[in-house]
Amino acid sequence: MWIYERKLQYPVKIRRPNPALAKIIVSQLGGPDGELGAATRYLNQRYGMPYKEVAGILTDVGTEELAHQEMIGAILHQLTREMSPEEIKRSGFDVYFVDHTAGVYPASAAGVPFDAKYVGVKGDVIADLNEDLAAEQKARVTYDNLLRLIDDPDVCDPLKFLRERELVHYQRFGDGLRIAQENMDYRNFYGYNPAFDRKQPRR
Amino acid sequence: MNEQKKLFKTIRAYSFAVYEAILYLDGHPDDRRALAFYGKYSEKLREATARYEKRYGPLTAFGVSCGDKWTWVDTPWPWEYDSIN
């Protein structure tokens, strides 16, 4: 079960609405390396994870990703408040507006709706943890690219925080991979999958 | 900055520190410095949260003090521009 806390993990206060920015930032909600995919990936990988510490990392990082979805939602919501039809047309937000108005819909910057294909759950310890390490780096690159395109400090500030969290999560998944490898036969990590093949000794 | 905003900011900082320790401790369950850090800041967080909820209203739906009206939904939600978030 989860309990909702009435606070964002990091503040979002955007003084100047700007739908053109919402149009690209939406990718970090519903794009290939967005926060929706991240939360879903980690929370769903837990069930096959035989090592309790690593299941803990997946639970707690996955939970933080839910809070990041909310931060991106807040950014999109505040960037698209009080828009005039002229602004919508001028900013290029019209192609999103026509289907979703100012609602927050998980899609990529190119308008592709969220797809479960972004969620890697292989049911194999080594494959899943390497998927997670790559996912954190891909999300970091996406934040880097957004920060190259945006100069409003009110928007960049929470995006920089989120970028930093990708680096921390990458470190934590590194801990997870180390723990998994310590528990597996160090002579042959790739010889079996402890999430499926039974009777593997625990270190 | 008014008192409420200041206390809210403090809670967020403690909460961040504790969460960072949680993620680290998952993978380093015997790290005594991290355990001490976790203990210190989760106590500060508990104390600040209790003080905030008593004065300014609930932060979770489990902290609502009920008179004759449900107040959980009264204040702006954190994604709103005008909220304390």
mmCIF file of C-alpha atoms in Angstrom:
data_model
loop_
_atom_site.group_PDB
_atom_site.id
_atom_site.type_symbol
_atom_site.label_atom_id
_atom_site.label_comp_id
_atom_site.label_asym_id
_atom_site.label_seq_id
_atom_site.Cartn_x
_atom_site.Cartn_y
_atom_site.Cartn_z
ATOM 1 C CA MET A 1 0.000 0.000 0.000
ATOM 2 C CA TRP A 2 1.064 3.576 -0.543
ATOM 3 C CA ILE A 3 0.200 6.668 1.482
ATOM 4 C CA TYR A 4 -0.040 10.046 -0.245
ATOM 5 C CA GLU A 5 1.931 12.957 1.204
ATOM 6 C CA ARG A 6 0.666 16.431 0.471
ATOM 7 C CA LYS A 7 3.994 17.776 -0.741
ATOM 8 C CA LEU A 8 6.127 17.647 -3.854
ATOM 9 C CA GLN A 9 9.539 16.071 -3.363
ATOM 10 C CA TYR A 10 11.056 19.346 -4.630
ATOM 11 C CA PRO A 11 9.132 22.617 -5.132
ATOM 12 C CA VAL A 12 7.605 23.586 -8.500
ATOM 13 C CA LYS A 13 6.691 27.288 -8.816
ATOM 14 C CA ILE A 14 6.579 28.439 -12.419
ATOM 15 C CA ARG A 15 5.706 32.113 -12.658
ATOM 16 C CA ARG A 16 5.429 32.338 -16.457
ATOM 17 C CA PRO A 17 3.233 29.761 -18.217
ATOM 18 C CA ASN A 18 4.807 28.549 -21.457
ATOM 19 C CA PRO A 19 2.996 25.774 -23.350
ATOM 20 C CA ALA A 20 5.914 25.362 -25.799
ATOM 21 C CA LEU A 21 8.000 23.976 -22.929
ATOM 22 C CA ALA A 22 5.207 21.671 -21.772
ATOM 23 C CA LYS A 23 5.208 20.181 -25.249
ATOM 24 C CA ILE A 24 8.743 18.824 -24.813
ATOM 25 C CA ILE A 25 8.802 18.200 -21.036
ATOM 26 C CA VAL A 26 5.815 15.834 -21.359
ATOM 27 C CA SER A 27 8.308 13.222 -22.621
ATOM 28 C CA GLN A 28 9.623 12.835 -19.058
ATOM 29 C CA LEU A 29 6.135 11.711 -18.044
ATOM 30 C CA GLY A 30 5.045 9.450 -20.914
ATOM 31 C CA GLY A 31 8.074 9.167 -23.201
ATOM 32 C CA PRO A 32 10.443 6.171 -23.620
ATOM 33 C CA ASP A 33 12.611 7.178 -20.627
ATOM 34 C CA GLY A 34 9.973 8.996 -18.591
ATOM 35 C CA GLU A 35 8.972 8.718 -14.946
ATOM 36 C CA LEU A 36 5.818 6.666 -15.580
ATOM 37 C CA GLY A 37 7.869 3.948 -17.257
ATOM 38 C CA ALA A 38 10.494 4.136 -14.495
ATOM 39 C CA ALA A 39 8.041 3.656 -11.623
ATOM 40 C CA THR A 40 6.240 0.848 -13.452
ATOM 41 C CA ARG A 41 9.504 -0.889 -14.381
ATOM 42 C CA TYR A 42 10.970 -0.968 -10.864
ATOM 43 C CA LEU A 43 7.804 -1.731 -8.950
ATOM 44 C CA ASN A 44 6.995 -4.616 -11.307
ATOM 45 C CA GLN A 45 10.505 -6.071 -11.278
ATOM 46 C CA ARG A 46 10.265 -6.611 -7.506
ATOM 47 C CA TYR A 47 8.227 -9.813 -7.609
ATOM 48 C CA GLY A 48 10.930 -11.821 -9.335
ATOM 49 C CA MET A 49 13.784 -10.425 -7.243
ATOM 50 C CA PRO A 50 15.154 -13.125 -4.913
ATOM 51 C CA TYR A 51 17.465 -10.843 -2.883
ATOM 52 C CA LYS A 52 15.674 -8.883 -0.184
ATOM 53 C CA GLU A 53 18.042 -5.901 -0.252
ATOM 54 C CA VAL A 54 17.593 -5.506 -4.011
ATOM 55 C CA ALA A 55 13.809 -5.848 -3.708
ATOM 56 C CA GLY A 56 14.099 -3.006 -1.168
ATOM 57 C CA ILE A 57 16.000 -0.810 -3.629
ATOM 58 C CA LEU A 58 13.375 -1.505 -6.330
ATOM 59 C CA THR A 59 10.552 -0.650 -3.915
ATOM 60 C CA ASP A 60 12.069 2.567 -2.632
ATOM 61 C CA VAL A 61 13.429 3.875 -5.942
ATOM 62 C CA GLY A 62 10.107 2.922 -7.617
ATOM 63 C CA THR A 63 8.228 4.849 -4.954
ATOM 64 C CA GLU A 64 10.401 7.922 -5.507
ATOM 65 C CA GLU A 65 9.641 7.694 -9.238
ATOM 66 C CA LEU A 66 5.934 8.055 -8.408
ATOM 67 C CA ALA A 67 6.835 11.355 -6.720
ATOM 68 C CA HIS A 68 8.755 12.371 -9.853
ATOM 69 C CA GLN A 69 5.679 11.717 -11.992
ATOM 70 C CA GLU A 70 3.877 14.154 -9.737
ATOM 71 C CA MET A 71 6.623 16.776 -10.131
ATOM 72 C CA ILE A 72 6.505 16.502 -13.939
ATOM 73 C CA GLY A 73 2.702 16.685 -13.723
ATOM 74 C CA ALA A 74 2.989 19.861 -11.646
ATOM 75 C CA ILE A 75 5.440 21.397 -14.153
ATOM 76 C CA LEU A 76 3.116 20.584 -17.096
ATOM 77 C CA HIS A 77 0.066 21.842 -15.217
ATOM 78 C CA GLN A 78 1.689 25.149 -14.290
ATOM 79 C CA LEU A 79 3.192 25.724 -17.751
ATOM 80 C CA THR A 80 -0.231 25.344 -19.373
ATOM 81 C CA ARG A 81 -2.393 27.416 -17.049
ATOM 82 C CA GLU A 82 -4.347 30.445 -18.344
ATOM 83 C CA MET A 83 -3.551 29.891 -22.028
ATOM 84 C CA SER A 84 -5.278 31.927 -24.743
ATOM 85 C CA PRO A 85 -6.181 30.314 -28.090
ATOM 86 C CA GLU A 86 -3.584 32.573 -29.771
ATOM 87 C CA GLU A 87 -0.870 31.378 -27.390
ATOM 88 C CA ILE A 88 -1.858 27.772 -27.978
ATOM 89 C CA LYS A 89 -1.523 28.204 -31.732
ATOM 90 C CA ARG A 90 1.682 30.250 -31.600
ATOM 91 C CA SER A 91 3.449 27.836 -29.230
ATOM 92 C CA GLY A 92 2.706 24.714 -31.263
ATOM 93 C CA PHE A 93 0.792 23.305 -28.288
ATOM 94 C CA ASP A 94 -2.307 23.092 -30.531
ATOM 95 C CA VAL A 95 -1.515 19.521 -31.636
ATOM 96 C CA TYR A 96 -1.648 18.373 -27.992
ATOM 97 C CA PHE A 97 -4.496 20.695 -26.972
ATOM 98 C CA VAL A 98 -6.909 19.372 -29.570
ATOM 99 C CA ASP A 99 -6.949 15.921 -27.914
ATOM 100 C CA HIS A 100 -6.120 16.638 -24.263
ATOM 101 C CA THR A 101 -6.921 20.349 -23.631
ATOM 102 C CA ALA A 102 -4.715 21.328 -20.648
ATOM 103 C CA GLY A 103 -4.945 17.866 -19.107
ATOM 104 C CA VAL A 104 -1.768 15.948 -18.283
ATOM 105 C CA TYR A 105 -1.578 12.992 -20.675
ATOM 106 C CA PRO A 106 1.409 10.614 -20.729
ATOM 107 C CA ALA A 107 2.912 10.846 -24.204
ATOM 108 C CA SER A 108 6.320 11.534 -25.734
ATOM 109 C CA ALA A 109 7.399 14.934 -27.056
ATOM 110 C CA ALA A 110 6.596 13.636 -30.552
ATOM 111 C CA GLY A 111 3.040 12.831 -29.417
ATOM 112 C CA VAL A 112 3.372 9.041 -29.167
ATOM 113 C CA PRO A 113 1.164 7.842 -26.274
ATOM 114 C CA PHE A 114 2.849 6.013 -23.391
ATOM 115 C CA ASP A 115 3.677 2.425 -24.312
ATOM 116 C CA ALA A 116 4.349 -0.519 -21.980
ATOM 117 C CA LYS A 117 7.186 -1.401 -24.373
ATOM 118 C CA TYR A 118 9.234 1.141 -22.371
ATOM 119 C CA VAL A 119 8.926 -1.102 -19.298
ATOM 120 C CA GLY A 120 11.633 -3.773 -19.222
ATOM 121 C CA VAL A 121 10.728 -6.710 -16.987
ATOM 122 C CA LYS A 122 12.726 -9.746 -18.109
ATOM 123 C CA GLY A 123 12.359 -11.762 -14.899
ATOM 124 C CA ASP A 124 16.125 -12.296 -14.781
ATOM 125 C CA VAL A 125 18.230 -10.687 -12.051
ATOM 126 C CA ILE A 126 21.220 -9.601 -14.163
ATOM 127 C CA ALA A 127 19.136 -8.521 -17.174
ATOM 128 C CA ASP A 128 16.676 -6.480 -15.083
ATOM 129 C CA LEU A 129 19.321 -4.662 -13.052
ATOM 130 C CA ASN A 130 21.286 -3.769 -16.165
ATOM 131 C CA GLU A 131 18.035 -2.522 -17.724
ATOM 132 C CA ASP A 132 17.586 -0.262 -14.670
ATOM 133 C CA LEU A 133 21.130 1.105 -14.819
ATOM 134 C CA ALA A 134 20.648 1.955 -18.513
ATOM 135 C CA ALA A 135 17.190 3.433 -17.844
ATOM 136 C CA GLU A 136 18.607 5.867 -15.278
ATOM 137 C CA GLN A 137 21.302 7.016 -17.715
ATOM 138 C CA LYS A 138 18.767 7.429 -20.538
ATOM 139 C CA ALA A 139 16.535 9.515 -18.292
ATOM 140 C CA ARG A 140 19.578 11.599 -17.292
ATOM 141 C CA VAL A 141 20.363 12.263 -20.976
ATOM 142 C CA THR A 142 16.759 13.323 -21.603
ATOM 143 C CA TYR A 143 16.991 15.837 -18.724
ATOM 144 C CA ASP A 144 20.328 17.053 -20.154
ATOM 145 C CA ASN A 145 18.655 17.593 -23.529
ATOM 146 C CA LEU A 146 15.703 19.447 -21.964
ATOM 147 C CA LEU A 147 18.116 21.666 -20.025
ATOM 148 C CA ARG A 148 19.901 22.508 -23.284
ATOM 149 C CA LEU A 149 16.625 23.753 -24.748
ATOM 150 C CA ILE A 150 15.140 25.616 -21.757
ATOM 151 C CA ASP A 151 16.340 28.796 -20.056
ATOM 152 C CA ASP A 152 13.529 29.741 -17.647
ATOM 153 C CA PRO A 153 15.154 29.219 -14.214
ATOM 154 C CA ASP A 154 11.751 28.387 -12.648
ATOM 155 C CA VAL A 155 11.555 25.390 -15.001
ATOM 156 C CA CYS A 156 15.245 24.426 -15.034
ATOM 157 C CA ASP A 157 15.469 24.291 -11.236
ATOM 158 C CA PRO A 158 13.150 21.290 -10.672
ATOM 159 C CA LEU A 159 14.487 19.629 -13.871
ATOM 160 C CA LYS A 160 18.040 19.860 -12.476
ATOM 161 C CA PHE A 161 16.860 18.242 -9.259
ATOM 162 C CA LEU A 162 15.273 15.384 -11.213
ATOM 163 C CA ARG A 163 18.426 14.979 -13.313
ATOM 164 C CA GLU A 164 20.464 14.640 -10.148
ATOM 165 C CA ARG A 165 18.150 11.931 -8.830
ATOM 166 C CA GLU A 166 18.834 9.817 -11.931
ATOM 167 C CA LEU A 167 22.513 9.813 -10.968
ATOM 168 C CA VAL A 168 21.743 8.783 -7.390
ATOM 169 C CA HIS A 169 19.420 6.008 -8.561
ATOM 170 C CA TYR A 170 22.130 4.795 -10.930
ATOM 171 C CA GLN A 171 24.445 4.472 -7.915
ATOM 172 C CA ARG A 172 21.784 2.593 -5.918
ATOM 173 C CA PHE A 173 21.116 0.131 -8.754
ATOM 174 C CA GLY A 174 24.896 -0.350 -8.835
ATOM 175 C CA ASP A 175 24.615 -1.409 -5.163
ATOM 176 C CA GLY A 176 21.832 -3.790 -6.206
ATOM 177 C CA LEU A 177 23.918 -5.372 -8.967
ATOM 178 C CA ARG A 178 26.863 -5.784 -6.568
ATOM 179 C CA ILE A 179 24.629 -7.511 -3.984
ATOM 180 C CA ALA A 180 23.089 -9.787 -6.635
ATOM 181 C CA GLN A 181 26.527 -10.772 -7.921
ATOM 182 C CA GLU A 182 27.801 -11.449 -4.386
ATOM 183 C CA ASN A 183 24.878 -13.808 -3.923
ATOM 184 C CA MET A 184 25.295 -15.550 -7.254
ATOM 185 C CA ASP A 185 28.031 -17.944 -8.259
ATOM 186 C CA TYR A 186 30.825 -15.453 -8.947
ATOM 187 C CA ARG A 187 32.454 -17.841 -11.433
ATOM 188 C CA ASN A 188 29.399 -17.710 -13.653
ATOM 189 C CA PHE A 189 26.801 -14.937 -13.184
ATOM 190 C CA TYR A 190 25.316 -15.834 -16.533
ATOM 191 C CA GLY A 191 24.991 -19.565 -15.975
ATOM 192 C CA TYR A 192 21.613 -19.440 -14.268
ATOM 193 C CA ASN A 193 18.848 -17.095 -13.139
ATOM 194 C CA PRO A 194 18.202 -17.169 -9.388
ATOM 195 C CA ALA A 195 14.784 -15.588 -10.007
ATOM 196 C CA PHE A 196 13.769 -18.821 -11.752
ATOM 197 C CA ASP A 197 16.289 -21.660 -11.278
ATOM 198 C CA ARG A 198 15.781 -23.014 -7.752
ATOM 199 C CA LYS A 199 18.179 -24.202 -5.060
ATOM 200 C CA GLN A 200 20.911 -21.682 -5.706
ATOM 201 C CA PRO A 201 22.842 -21.166 -2.469
ATOM 202 C CA ARG A 202 22.598 -17.790 -0.743
ATOM 203 C CA ARG A 203 25.944 -16.363 0.217
ATOM 204 C CA MET B 1 9.082 33.779 4.417
ATOM 205 C CA ASN B 2 6.226 33.110 6.807
ATOM 206 C CA GLU B 3 6.384 30.540 9.614
ATOM 207 C CA GLN B 4 4.325 27.930 7.767
ATOM 208 C CA LYS B 5 6.505 28.090 4.643
ATOM 209 C CA LYS B 6 9.650 27.906 6.739
ATOM 210 C CA LEU B 7 8.465 24.823 8.618
ATOM 211 C CA PHE B 8 7.305 23.194 5.374
ATOM 212 C CA LYS B 9 10.732 23.776 3.840
ATOM 213 C CA THR B 10 12.353 22.220 6.898
ATOM 214 C CA ILE B 11 10.127 19.143 6.606
ATOM 215 C CA ARG B 12 11.036 18.755 2.947
ATOM 216 C CA ALA B 13 14.740 18.960 3.746
ATOM 217 C CA TYR B 14 14.505 16.352 6.539
ATOM 218 C CA SER B 15 12.333 14.162 4.378
ATOM 219 C CA PHE B 16 14.893 14.318 1.557
ATOM 220 C CA ALA B 17 17.739 13.452 3.938
ATOM 221 C CA VAL B 18 15.833 10.478 5.356
ATOM 222 C CA TYR B 19 14.835 9.174 1.919
ATOM 223 C CA GLU B 20 18.412 9.421 0.697
ATOM 224 C CA ALA B 21 19.499 7.373 3.734
ATOM 225 C CA ILE B 22 16.766 4.781 3.067
ATOM 226 C CA LEU B 23 17.960 4.189 -0.515
ATOM 227 C CA TYR B 24 21.575 3.900 0.647
ATOM 228 C CA LEU B 25 20.813 1.635 3.617
ATOM 229 C CA ASP B 26 18.879 -0.819 1.408
ATOM 230 C CA GLY B 27 22.219 -1.682 -0.177
ATOM 231 C CA HIS B 28 24.476 -1.054 2.876
ATOM 232 C CA PRO B 29 22.453 -2.381 5.827
ATOM 233 C CA ASP B 30 25.483 -2.472 8.182
ATOM 234 C CA ASP B 31 26.821 1.028 7.600
ATOM 235 C CA ARG B 32 26.822 2.504 11.108
ATOM 236 C CA ARG B 33 27.345 6.108 10.053
ATOM 237 C CA ALA B 34 24.371 5.864 7.690
ATOM 238 C CA LEU B 35 22.272 4.220 10.416
ATOM 239 C CA ALA B 36 23.079 7.050 12.834
ATOM 240 C CA PHE B 37 22.272 9.614 10.127
ATOM 241 C CA TYR B 38 18.945 7.903 9.450
ATOM 242 C CA GLY B 39 18.076 7.832 13.174
ATOM 243 C CA LYS B 40 18.920 11.471 13.715
ATOM 244 C CA TYR B 41 16.995 12.856 10.749
ATOM 245 C CA SER B 42 13.958 10.607 10.967
ATOM 246 C CA GLU B 43 13.488 11.835 14.544
ATOM 247 C CA LYS B 44 13.774 15.464 13.415
ATOM 248 C CA LEU B 45 11.316 14.723 10.585
ATOM 249 C CA ARG B 46 8.804 13.151 12.952
ATOM 250 C CA GLU B 47 9.002 16.087 15.318
ATOM 251 C CA ALA B 48 8.691 18.764 12.582
ATOM 252 C CA THR B 49 5.789 16.924 10.892
ATOM 253 C CA ALA B 50 3.849 16.664 14.151
ATOM 254 C CA ARG B 51 4.391 20.387 14.791
ATOM 255 C CA TYR B 52 3.266 21.287 11.240
ATOM 256 C CA GLU B 53 0.155 19.121 11.229
ATOM 257 C CA LYS B 54 -0.961 20.481 14.584
ATOM 258 C CA ARG B 55 -0.733 24.095 13.405
ATOM 259 C CA TYR B 56 -1.456 24.057 9.677
ATOM 260 C CA GLY B 57 -3.385 20.905 8.802
ATOM 261 C CA PRO B 58 -2.754 17.354 7.633
ATOM 262 C CA LEU B 59 0.088 16.263 5.345
ATOM 263 C CA THR B 60 -1.390 12.772 4.949
ATOM 264 C CA ALA B 61 -5.003 11.628 5.112
ATOM 265 C CA PHE B 62 -4.012 9.758 8.284
ATOM 266 C CA GLY B 63 -3.227 12.991 10.123
ATOM 267 C CA VAL B 64 -6.628 14.699 9.819
ATOM 268 C CA SER B 65 -8.069 15.974 13.062
ATOM 269 C CA CYS B 66 -11.854 15.818 12.628
ATOM 270 C CA GLY B 67 -14.287 18.282 14.061
ATOM 271 C CA ASP B 68 -17.575 18.414 12.168
ATOM 272 C CA LYS B 69 -15.960 18.870 8.728
ATOM 273 C CA TRP B 70 -13.445 16.881 6.659
ATOM 274 C CA THR B 71 -10.519 19.274 6.049
ATOM 275 C CA TRP B 72 -8.132 17.042 4.045
ATOM 276 C CA VAL B 73 -9.297 18.526 0.724
ATOM 277 C CA ASP B 74 -9.570 22.167 1.824
ATOM 278 C CA THR B 75 -6.083 23.518 1.126
ATOM 279 C CA PRO B 76 -4.635 23.785 -2.405
ATOM 280 C CA TRP B 77 -3.060 20.567 -3.779
ATOM 281 C CA PRO B 78 0.721 20.617 -4.109
ATOM 282 C CA TRP B 79 0.765 20.757 -7.921
ATOM 283 C CA GLU B 80 -1.128 24.055 -7.900
ATOM 284 C CA TYR B 81 0.835 27.275 -8.394
ATOM 285 C CA ASP B 82 -0.734 28.909 -5.329
ATOM 286 C CA SER B 83 -0.063 26.010 -2.988
ATOM 287 C CA ILE B 84 2.654 25.466 -0.457
ATOM 288 C CA ASN B 85 4.350 22.638 -2.314
#
